[in-house]
CSV table of N, CA, C and O in Angstrom, one decimal:
chain,number,residue,atom,x,y,z
A,563,MET,N,82.0,2.5,-50.2
A,563,MET,CA,82.6,0.9,-50.7
A,563,MET,C,82.1,-0.6,-49.8
A,563,MET,O,81.6,-1.2,-50.4
A,564,VAL,N,82.8,-0.3,-49.2
A,564,VAL,CA,82.1,-1.4,-47.9
A,564,VAL,C,81.1,-1.5,-47.0
A,564,VAL,O,80.3,-2.7,-47.5
A,565,LEU,N,80.3,-0.2,-47.0
A,565,LEU,CA,78.7,-0.7,-46.5
A,565,LEU,C,78.5,-0.7,-47.7
A,565,LEU,O,77.4,-1.6,-47.4
A,566,GLN,N,78.2,-0.7,-48.3
A,566,GLN,CA,77.5,-1.3,-50.0
A,566,GLN,C,77.8,-2.7,-50.0
A,566,GLN,O,76.5,-3.7,-50.3
A,567,ARG,N,79.0,-3.3,-49.6
A,567,ARG,CA,79.8,-4.8,-49.6
A,567,ARG,C,78.5,-5.2,-48.3
A,567,ARG,O,77.7,-6.1,-48.6
A,568,VAL,N,78.6,-4.5,-47.2
A,568,VAL,CA,77.9,-4.9,-45.9
A,568,VAL,C,76.5,-5.3,-46.4
A,568,VAL,O,75.3,-6.1,-45.7
A,569,LEU,N,75.6,-4.1,-47.2
A,569,LEU,CA,74.2,-4.5,-47.1
A,569,LEU,C,74.1,-5.3,-48.2
A,569,LEU,O,73.0,-5.9,-47.9
A,570,LEU,N,74.9,-5.3,-49.2
A,570,LEU,CA,74.5,-7.1,-50.1
A,570,LEU,C,74.9,-8.4,-49.6
A,570,LEU,O,73.7,-8.9,-49.7
A,571,ALA,N,75.8,-8.2,-48.2
A,571,ALA,CA,76.0,-9.9,-47.7
A,571,ALA,C,74.7,-9.7,-47.0
A,571,ALA,O,73.5,-10.9,-47.4
A,572,VAL,N,74.0,-8.2,-46.2
A,572,VAL,CA,73.0,-8.9,-45.2
A,572,VAL,C,71.6,-9.6,-46.4
A,572,VAL,O,70.8,-9.8,-46.1
A,573,LEU,N,71.2,-8.8,-47.6
A,573,LEU,CA,70.1,-9.1,-48.7
A,573,LEU,C,70.5,-10.5,-49.4
A,573,LEU,O,69.8,-11.3,-49.2
A,574,TRP,N,71.8,-11.0,-49.3
A,574,TRP,CA,72.3,-12.2,-49.9
A,574,TRP,C,72.1,-13.0,-48.5
A,574,TRP,O,71.4,-14.3,-49.2
A,575,LEU,N,71.9,-12.8,-47.0
A,575,LEU,CA,71.7,-13.9,-46.1
A,575,LEU,C,70.3,-14.2,-46.3
A,575,LEU,O,70.4,-14.6,-45.9
A,576,LEU,N,70.1,-12.4,-46.4
A,576,LEU,CA,67.7,-12.7,-46.2
A,576,LEU,C,67.5,-13.6,-47.3
A,576,LEU,O,66.2,-14.1,-47.0
A,577,ALA,N,68.3,-13.6,-48.6
A,577,ALA,CA,67.6,-14.3,-49.7
A,577,ALA,C,67.7,-15.9,-49.2
A,577,ALA,O,67.3,-16.8,-49.5
A,578,GLY,N,68.9,-16.1,-49.2
A,578,GLY,CA,69.5,-17.7,-48.6
A,578,GLY,C,69.1,-18.3,-47.2
A,578,GLY,O,68.2,-18.6,-47.2
A,579,ALA,N,68.9,-17.1,-46.6
A,579,ALA,CA,67.0,-17.6,-45.4
A,579,ALA,C,65.6,-17.9,-45.6
A,579,ALA,O,65.6,-19.1,-45.6
A,580,ALA,N,65.6,-17.3,-46.8
A,580,ALA,CA,63.9,-17.3,-47.7
A,580,ALA,C,64.2,-18.7,-48.3
A,580,ALA,O,62.8,-19.0,-48.6
A,581,VAL,N,65.2,-18.9,-49.3
A,581,VAL,CA,65.4,-19.9,-49.6
A,581,VAL,C,65.6,-21.5,-49.3
A,581,VAL,O,64.6,-22.5,-49.4
A,582,GLY,N,66.1,-21.7,-48.5
A,582,GLY,CA,66.6,-22.0,-47.3
A,582,GLY,C,64.6,-23.1,-46.5
A,582,GLY,O,64.9,-23.7,-46.4
A,583,THR,N,64.2,-21.8,-45.9
A,583,THR,CA,63.1,-22.0,-44.8
A,583,THR,C,62.1,-22.4,-46.9
A,583,THR,O,61.0,-23.6,-45.8
A,584,CYS,N,61.6,-22.2,-47.7
A,584,CYS,CA,61.2,-22.4,-48.7
A,584,CYS,C,61.4,-24.3,-49.3
A,584,CYS,O,60.4,-24.9,-49.1
A,585,ALA,N,62.6,-24.2,-49.1
A,585,ALA,CA,63.2,-25.9,-49.5
A,585,ALA,C,63.2,-26.7,-48.1
A,585,ALA,O,62.3,-27.9,-48.0
A,586,VAL,N,62.6,-26.4,-47.2
A,586,VAL,CA,62.4,-27.0,-45.7
A,586,VAL,C,60.9,-27.2,-45.1
A,586,VAL,O,61.1,-28.4,-45.3
A,587,LEU,N,60.4,-26.2,-46.1
A,587,LEU,CA,58.8,-26.6,-45.8
A,587,LEU,C,58.5,-27.5,-46.8
A,587,LEU,O,57.6,-28.0,-46.5
A,588,LEU,N,59.1,-27.3,-48.3
A,588,LEU,CA,58.7,-27.8,-49.1
A,588,LEU,C,59.2,-29.3,-49.7
A,588,LEU,O,58.8,-29.9,-50.7
A,589,HIS,N,60.1,-29.6,-48.7
A,589,HIS,CA,61.2,-30.7,-48.8
A,589,HIS,C,59.7,-32.4,-49.1
A,589,HIS,O,60.3,-33.2,-49.5
A,590,ARG,N,59.1,-32.1,-48.1
A,590,ARG,CA,58.1,-33.1,-48.5
A,590,ARG,C,57.3,-33.9,-49.4
A,590,ARG,O,57.1,-34.7,-49.7
A,591,TYR,N,57.5,-32.7,-50.3
A,591,TYR,CA,56.7,-33.1,-52.1
A,591,TYR,C,58.0,-33.0,-53.1
A,591,TYR,O,58.9,-32.3,-53.3
A,592,PRO,N,57.7,-34.0,-53.3
A,592,PRO,CA,58.8,-34.3,-54.3
A,592,PRO,C,58.7,-32.8,-55.3
A,592,PRO,O,60.1,-32.2,-55.7
A,593,TRP,N,58.3,-32.0,-56.3
A,593,TRP,CA,57.8,-30.9,-56.6
A,593,TRP,C,58.9,-30.3,-55.6
A,593,TRP,O,59.6,-29.8,-56.3
A,594,GLY,N,58.5,-30.1,-54.8
A,594,GLY,CA,58.8,-29.1,-53.8
A,594,GLY,C,60.1,-28.9,-53.2
A,594,GLY,O,61.3,-28.5,-53.7
A,595,LEU,N,60.8,-30.6,-53.3
A,595,LEU,CA,62.2,-30.6,-53.1
A,595,LEU,C,63.1,-30.3,-54.3
A,595,LEU,O,64.2,-30.0,-54.4
A,596,LEU,N,63.1,-30.7,-55.7
A,596,LEU,CA,63.6,-30.0,-56.9
A,596,LEU,C,63.8,-29.0,-57.1
A,596,LEU,O,64.4,-28.7,-57.4
A,597,LEU,N,62.2,-27.7,-56.6
A,597,LEU,CA,62.0,-26.8,-57.2
A,597,LEU,C,62.7,-26.3,-56.0
A,597,LEU,O,63.8,-25.2,-56.3
A,598,GLY,N,63.0,-26.4,-55.0
A,598,GLY,CA,64.0,-26.2,-54.4
A,598,GLY,C,65.5,-26.2,-53.8
A,598,GLY,O,66.5,-24.9,-53.8
A,599,LEU,N,65.8,-27.3,-54.4
A,599,LEU,CA,67.4,-27.8,-55.1
A,599,LEU,C,67.6,-26.7,-56.4
A,599,LEU,O,68.7,-26.4,-56.0
A,600,ALA,N,66.5,-26.9,-57.0
A,600,ALA,CA,67.0,-26.4,-58.2
A,600,ALA,C,67.5,-24.7,-58.5
A,600,ALA,O,68.2,-23.7,-58.2
A,601,THR,N,66.5,-23.6,-58.1
A,601,THR,CA,66.7,-22.7,-56.8
A,601,THR,C,67.7,-22.1,-56.6
A,601,THR,O,68.6,-21.5,-56.4
A,602,THR,N,67.8,-23.2,-55.0
A,602,THR,CA,69.8,-23.1,-54.1
A,602,THR,C,70.8,-22.9,-54.7
A,602,THR,O,71.3,-22.2,-55.6
A,603,ALA,N,70.6,-24.3,-55.9
A,603,ALA,CA,71.6,-24.0,-57.2
A,603,ALA,C,71.7,-22.7,-58.2
A,603,ALA,O,73.2,-22.4,-58.3
A,604,ALA,N,71.2,-22.4,-58.7
A,604,ALA,CA,71.0,-21.5,-59.7
A,604,ALA,C,71.4,-20.3,-58.8
A,604,ALA,O,71.9,-19.2,-59.7
A,605,VAL,N,70.9,-19.7,-57.6
A,605,VAL,CA,71.1,-18.4,-57.0
A,605,VAL,C,72.2,-19.0,-57.0
A,605,VAL,O,73.2,-17.9,-56.6
A,606,LEU,N,73.0,-19.9,-56.1
A,606,LEU,CA,74.6,-20.1,-56.1
A,606,LEU,C,75.4,-19.7,-57.5
A,606,LEU,O,76.9,-19.2,-57.1
A,607,VAL,N,74.4,-20.2,-58.6
A,607,VAL,CA,76.0,-20.0,-59.5
A,607,VAL,C,75.4,-18.8,-59.9
A,607,VAL,O,76.5,-17.8,-59.9
A,608,ALA,N,74.7,-18.0,-59.5
A,608,ALA,CA,74.3,-16.7,-59.9
A,608,ALA,C,74.8,-15.7,-58.8
A,608,ALA,O,75.2,-14.4,-59.2
A,609,ALA,N,75.1,-16.2,-57.9
A,609,ALA,CA,75.5,-14.7,-56.8
A,609,ALA,C,77.6,-14.6,-57.1
A,609,ALA,O,77.8,-15.9,-57.5
A,610,VAL,N,78.0,-13.4,-56.6
A,610,VAL,CA,78.8,-13.2,-56.7
A,610,VAL,C,79.9,-14.2,-55.9
A,610,VAL,O,79.6,-13.9,-54.6
A,611,PRO,N,81.1,-14.2,-55.9
A,611,PRO,CA,81.7,-14.9,-55.2
A,611,PRO,C,82.4,-13.4,-54.1
A,611,PRO,O,82.4,-12.1,-55.0
A,612,GLY,N,83.4,-13.8,-53.5
A,612,GLY,CA,83.2,-12.9,-52.4
A,612,GLY,C,82.3,-12.9,-50.9
A,612,GLY,O,81.5,-13.2,-51.0
A,613,TRP,N,82.8,-12.6,-49.8
A,613,TRP,CA,82.1,-12.5,-48.6
A,613,TRP,C,81.0,-12.1,-48.3
A,613,TRP,O,79.7,-12.2,-47.8
A,614,TRP,N,80.3,-11.3,-49.9
A,614,TRP,CA,79.0,-10.3,-49.5
A,614,TRP,C,78.4,-11.0,-50.5
A,614,TRP,O,76.7,-10.6,-50.2
A,615,GLY,N,78.9,-12.2,-50.9
A,615,GLY,CA,77.5,-13.0,-51.9
A,615,GLY,C,77.2,-14.2,-51.9
A,615,GLY,O,76.4,-14.3,-51.1
A,616,ARG,N,77.9,-14.4,-52.3
A,616,ARG,CA,77.7,-16.7,-52.6
A,616,ARG,C,78.0,-16.9,-51.0
A,616,ARG,O,77.3,-17.9,-50.5
A,617,PRO,N,78.9,-16.3,-49.6
A,617,PRO,CA,78.5,-17.0,-48.6
A,617,PRO,C,78.4,-16.6,-48.1
A,617,PRO,O,77.6,-17.4,-47.1
A,618,ALA,N,77.4,-16.2,-48.2
A,618,ALA,CA,76.5,-14.9,-47.4
A,618,ALA,C,75.1,-15.5,-47.4
A,618,ALA,O,74.2,-16.3,-46.6
A,619,PHE,N,74.9,-15.8,-49.3
A,619,PHE,CA,73.6,-16.7,-49.0
A,619,PHE,C,73.6,-18.1,-48.7
A,619,PHE,O,73.2,-18.5,-48.2
A,620,ALA,N,74.8,-18.6,-48.9
A,620,ALA,CA,75.2,-20.0,-48.4
A,620,ALA,C,75.0,-20.3,-46.7
A,620,ALA,O,73.9,-21.3,-46.0
A,621,ALA,N,75.3,-19.0,-46.2
A,621,ALA,CA,75.3,-18.8,-44.9
A,621,ALA,C,73.2,-18.7,-44.3
A,621,ALA,O,73.2,-19.9,-42.8
A,622,GLY,N,73.2,-17.9,-45.4
A,622,GLY,CA,71.7,-17.8,-44.2
A,622,GLY,C,70.8,-19.5,-44.9
A,622,GLY,O,70.3,-20.0,-44.3
A,623,TRP,N,71.4,-19.9,-45.5
A,623,TRP,CA,70.6,-21.6,-45.9
A,623,TRP,C,70.8,-22.5,-45.4
A,623,TRP,O,69.9,-22.8,-44.6
A,624,LEU,N,71.9,-22.5,-44.6
A,624,LEU,CA,72.5,-23.2,-43.3
A,624,LEU,C,71.9,-23.2,-42.1
A,624,LEU,O,71.7,-23.4,-41.6
A,625,VAL,N,71.8,-21.8,-41.3
A,625,VAL,CA,71.0,-21.0,-41.2
A,625,VAL,C,70.0,-22.2,-40.8
A,625,VAL,O,69.9,-22.8,-39.3
A,626,VAL,N,69.2,-22.2,-42.1
A,626,VAL,CA,67.5,-22.0,-42.0
A,626,VAL,C,67.6,-24.0,-41.6
A,626,VAL,O,66.9,-24.7,-40.8
A,627,LEU,N,68.4,-24.3,-41.9
A,627,LEU,CA,68.6,-26.0,-42.5
A,627,LEU,C,69.4,-26.4,-40.8
A,627,LEU,O,68.6,-26.7,-40.0
A,628,ALA,N,70.4,-25.7,-39.7
A,628,ALA,CA,70.6,-26.2,-38.6
A,628,ALA,C,69.2,-25.8,-37.7
A,628,ALA,O,68.9,-26.3,-37.2
A,629,VAL,N,68.3,-24.9,-37.5
A,629,VAL,CA,67.3,-24.7,-36.7
A,629,VAL,C,66.3,-25.4,-37.1
A,629,VAL,O,65.7,-26.4,-36.2
A,630,ALA,N,65.9,-26.4,-38.7
A,630,ALA,CA,65.0,-27.2,-38.6
A,630,ALA,C,65.5,-28.5,-38.5
A,630,ALA,O,64.3,-28.9,-38.5
A,631,SER,N,66.3,-28.7,-38.3
A,631,SER,CA,67.5,-30.1,-38.0
A,631,SER,C,66.8,-30.2,-36.7
A,631,SER,O,67.3,-31.0,-36.4
A,632,ALA,N,66.9,-29.2,-35.4
A,632,ALA,CA,66.7,-29.1,-34.1
A,632,ALA,C,65.4,-30.1,-33.8
A,632,ALA,O,64.5,-30.1,-34.9
A,633,GLU,N,65.1,-30.6,-32.7
A,633,GLU,CA,64.1,-31.2,-31.9
A,633,GLU,C,63.1,-30.5,-32.0
A,633,GLU,O,63.3,-29.3,-30.9
A,634,ARG,N,62.2,-30.3,-32.1
A,634,ARG,CA,60.3,-29.6,-31.5
A,634,ARG,C,59.9,-30.2,-30.2
A,634,ARG,O,60.2,-31.0,-30.2
A,635,ALA,N,59.3,-29.2,-29.8
A,635,ALA,CA,58.6,-29.2,-28.0
A,635,ALA,C,57.9,-30.3,-28.5
A,635,ALA,O,58.0,-31.0,-27.9
A,636,GLU,N,57.4,-30.6,-29.6
A,636,GLU,CA,56.6,-32.5,-29.6
A,636,GLU,C,57.2,-33.0,-29.5
A,636,GLU,O,56.9,-34.7,-29.5
A,637,GLY,N,58.2,-33.1,-29.7
A,637,GLY,CA,59.6,-34.1,-30.1
A,637,GLY,C,60.0,-34.8,-31.5
A,637,GLY,O,60.8,-36.0,-31.5
A,638,ASP,N,59.3,-34.4,-32.3
A,638,ASP,CA,59.6,-34.7,-33.5
A,638,ASP,C,60.4,-33.3,-34.9
A,638,ASP,O,61.1,-32.7,-33.7
A,639,TYR,N,60.7,-33.8,-36.1
A,639,TYR,CA,61.5,-33.2,-36.5
A,639,TYR,C,60.5,-32.8,-37.5
A,639,TYR,O,59.5,-32.9,-38.1
A,640,LEU,N,61.1,-31.0,-38.1
A,640,LEU,CA,60.3,-30.7,-39.3
A,640,LEU,C,61.0,-30.9,-40.4
A,640,LEU,O,60.6,-31.2,-41.6
A,641,ILE,N,63.0,-32.0,-40.1
A,641,ILE,CA,63.0,-32.5,-42.0
A,641,ILE,C,62.6,-34.1,-41.6
A,641,ILE,O,63.7,-34.5,-40.6
A,642,ALA,N,62.3,-35.1,-42.4
A,642,ALA,CA,61.6,-36.2,-41.8
A,642,ALA,C,63.1,-37.1,-42.2
A,642,ALA,O,63.8,-36.5,-42.3
A,643,ALA,N,63.3,-38.2,-41.8
A,643,ALA,CA,64.0,-39.1,-41.4
A,643,ALA,C,63.1,-40.2,-43.0
A,643,ALA,O,63.4,-41.7,-42.7
A,644,ASP,N,63.7,-39.5,-44.1
A,644,ASP,CA,63.3,-40.6,-44.9
A,644,ASP,C,64.0,-39.9,-46.3
A,644,ASP,O,65.3,-38.9,-46.0
A,645,GLY,N,64.0,-40.2,-47.2
A,645,GLY,CA,65.1,-39.9,-48.4
A,645,GLY,C,65.5,-39.2,-48.7
A,645,GLY,O,65.8,-37.6,-48.7
A,646,ARG,N,64.1,-38.0,-48.8
A,646,ARG,CA,63.9,-36.7,-49.2
A,646,ARG,C,64.8,-35.6,-48.3
A,646,ARG,O,65.3,-34.6,-48.0
A,647,GLY,N,64.3,-36.1,-46.6
A,647,GLY,CA,64.7,-35.5,-45.7
A,647,GLY,C,66.4,-35.6,-46.0
A,647,GLY,O,66.8,-34.5,-45.6
A,648,TYR,N,67.0,-36.5,-46.1
A,648,TYR,CA,68.4,-37.2,-46.0
A,648,TYR,C,68.8,-36.3,-47.6
A,648,TYR,O,70.2,-35.5,-47.2
A,649,THR,N,68.1,-36.3,-48.3
A,649,THR,CA,68.9,-35.4,-49.4
A,649,THR,C,68.9,-33.8,-49.3
A,649,THR,O,69.5,-33.5,-49.6
A,650,LEU,N,68.0,-33.1,-48.5
A,650,LEU,CA,68.0,-32.2,-48.2
A,650,LEU,C,69.1,-32.2,-47.0
A,650,LEU,O,69.8,-30.6,-47.5
A,651,LEU,N,69.2,-32.5,-46.4
A,651,LEU,CA,70.3,-32.4,-45.7
A,651,LEU,C,71.3,-32.9,-46.4
A,651,LEU,O,72.4,-32.2,-45.8
A,652,LEU,N,71.6,-33.4,-47.5
A,652,LEU,CA,72.8,-34.0,-47.9
A,652,LEU,C,73.5,-32.9,-48.9
A,652,LEU,O,74.2,-32.6,-49.0
A,653,SER,N,72.3,-32.3,-49.2
A,653,SER,CA,72.6,-30.6,-49.9
A,653,SER,C,73.1,-29.4,-48.9
A,653,SER,O,73.2,-29.0,-49.5
A,654,GLY,N,72.6,-29.8,-47.8
A,654,GLY,CA,73.8,-28.8,-47.0
A,654,GLY,C,75.1,-28.6,-47.1
A,654,GLY,O,75.1,-27.6,-46.9
A,655,THR,N,75.8,-29.6,-47.3
A,655,THR,CA,76.8,-29.8,-47.4
A,655,THR,C,77.8,-29.1,-48.8
A,655,THR,O,78.9,-28.7,-49.0
A,656,VAL,N,76.4,-30.0,-49.7
A,656,VAL,CA,77.2,-28.8,-51.1
A,656,VAL,C,76.7,-27.7,-51.2
A,656,VAL,O,78.2,-26.9,-51.3
A,657,VAL,N,75.8,-27.2,-50.2
A,657,VAL,CA,75.8,-25.6,-50.2
A,657,VAL,C,77.1,-25.1,-49.3
A,657,VAL,O,77.5,-23.9,-50.0
A,658,LEU,N,76.9,-25.8,-48.2
A,658,LEU,CA,79.0,-24.8,-47.2
A,658,LEU,C,80.1,-24.8,-48.4
A,658,LEU,O,80.7,-24.3,-48.2
A,659,ALA,N,79.9,-26.2,-49.0
A,659,ALA,CA,81.4,-26.0,-50.2
A,659,ALA,C,80.7,-25.1,-51.1
A,659,ALA,O,82.5,-24.1,-51.3
A,660,ALA,N,80.0,-24.9,-51.2
A,660,ALA,CA,79.6,-23.5,-52.4
A,660,ALA,C,80.4,-22.4,-51.8
A,660,ALA,O,80.7,-21.5,-52.0
A,661,GLY,N,79.7,-22.1,-50.9
A,661,GLY,CA,79.7,-21.0,-50.1
A,661,GLY,C,81.1,-21.2,-49.5
A,661,GLY,O,81.9,-19.5,-49.8
A,662,VAL,N,82.1,-22.2,-49.1
A,662,VAL,CA,83.6,-21.9,-49.1
A,662,VAL,C,84.1,-21.3,-50.2
A,662,VAL,O,84.6,-20.2,-50.1
A,663,ALA,N,83.7,-22.2,-51.3
A,663,ALA,CA,84.5,-21.7,-52.1
A,663,ALA,C,83.9,-20.4,-53.3
A,663,ALA,O,85.0,-19.4,-53.5
A,664,GLY,N,83.5,-20.3,-52.4
A,664,GLY,CA,82.9,-18.6,-52.7
A,664,GLY,C,83.8,-17.2,-51.9
A,664,GLY,O,83.6,-16.4,-52.7
A,665,PHE,N,84.2,-18.0,-52.0
A,665,PHE,CA,85.6,-16.9,-51.0
A,665,PHE,C,86.7,-17.1,-51.7
A,665,PHE,O,87.1,-15.7,-51.3
A,666,PHE,N,86.7,-17.1,-52.9
A,666,PHE,CA,88.0,-17.0,-53.7
A,666,PHE,C,87.0,-16.9,-54.9
A,666,PHE,O,86.2,-17.5,-55.0
A,667,ARG,N,87.5,-16.6,-55.8
A,667,ARG,CA,87.4,-15.4,-57.0
A,667,ARG,C,88.8,-16.4,-57.7
A,667,ARG,O,90.0,-16.9,-57.1
A,668,ARG,N,88.2,-16.7,-59.0
A,668,ARG,CA,88.8,-16.8,-59.5
A,668,ARG,C,89.7,-16.2,-60.6
A,668,ARG,O,89.0,-15.8,-60.9
A,669,PRO,N,90.8,-16.8,-61.5
A,669,PRO,CA,92.0,-16.0,-61.7
A,669,PRO,C,91.3,-15.5,-63.2
A,669,PRO,O,90.4,-16.1,-64.1
A,670,ARG,N,91.7,-14.1,-63.3
A,670,ARG,CA,91.0,-13.7,-64.9
A,670,ARG,C,92.1,-14.1,-65.8
A,670,ARG,O,93.3,-14.2,-65.4
A,671,ARG,N,91.1,-14.8,-67.0
A,671,ARG,CA,92.1,-14.9,-68.3
A,671,ARG,C,92.9,-14.1,-68.8
A,671,ARG,O,91.5,-13.0,-69.4
A,672,VAL,N,93.8,-14.0,-69.3
A,672,VAL,CA,94.6,-13.2,-70.3
A,672,VAL,C,94.0,-12.9,-71.5
A,672,VAL,O,94.2,-14.7,-71.9
A,673,HIS,N,93.7,-12.6,-72.0
A,673,HIS,CA,93.1,-12.7,-74.1
A,673,HIS,C,93.9,-12.3,-74.7
A,673,HIS,O,94.4,-11.2,-74.4
A,674,ASP,N,94.3,-13.1,-75.2
A,674,ASP,CA,95.5,-12.8,-76.4
A,674,ASP,C,95.1,-12.9,-78.0
A,674,ASP,O,94.7,-13.7,-78.0
A,675,SER,N,95.7,-11.9,-77.8
A,675,SER,CA,95.0,-11.3,-80.1
A,675,SER,C,95.5,-12.9,-80.4
A,675,SER,O,94.9,-13.1,-81.9
A,676,GLY,N,96.7,-13.3,-80.4
A,676,GLY,CA,96.9,-14.4,-81.0
A,676,GLY,C,97.3,-14.1,-82.6
A,676,GLY,O,97.6,-12.8,-82.9
A,677,GLY,N,98.5,-15.1,-83.2
A,677,GLY,CA,98.7,-14.3,-84.5
A,677,GLY,C,100.5,-13.9,-84.5
A,677,GLY,O,101.1,-14.0,-85.5
A,678,VAL,N,100.4,-13.2,-83.5
A,678,VAL,CA,101.9,-12.8,-84.3
A,678,VAL,C,102.7,-13.0,-82.9
A,678,VAL,O,102.4,-12.6,-81.8
A,679,GLU,N,103.8,-13.3,-82.5
A,679,GLU,CA,104.7,-13.6,-81.8
A,679,GLU,C,106.0,-12.2,-82.0
A,679,GLU,O,106.1,-11.7,-83.0
A,680,THR,N,106.2,-11.8,-80.7
A,680,THR,CA,107.3,-11.0,-80.5
A,680,THR,C,108.4,-11.7,-80.2
A,680,THR,O,109.8,-11.1,-80.8
A,681,ALA,N,108.4,-13.1,-79.9
A,681,ALA,CA,110.0,-13.2,-79.4
A,681,ALA,C,110.2,-14.9,-80.8
A,681,ALA,O,109.1,-15.2,-81.7
A,682,PRO,N,112.1,-14.7,-81.5
A,682,PRO,CA,111.9,-15.5,-82.0
A,682,PRO,C,112.1,-16.6,-82.1
A,682,PRO,O,111.6,-17.9,-80.7
């Protein structure tokens, strides 16, 4: 069981890195930024909570964003200092919050059949 979860965590981490790479490389185009952010949001919603799901995806996405934010050898940056670049960087905080929230599971609701009361 633990080995399966570790394997799932690695797969979610790689998926996060892939989506993050696409978002960083395409953020210069308006359609690319929207597609990258929509894909990120959709996967974060679909990912299972627990350390092997949503937090692993968020970690992969954020590692790519951190590496892409560093200064390149030429002295420039891969993420532009414009509205789209700042939107991408700001979305990193949202992905971080979603990843941290993924550590916590929602309590299960108890479904009441209703209608019959047992106490007077």
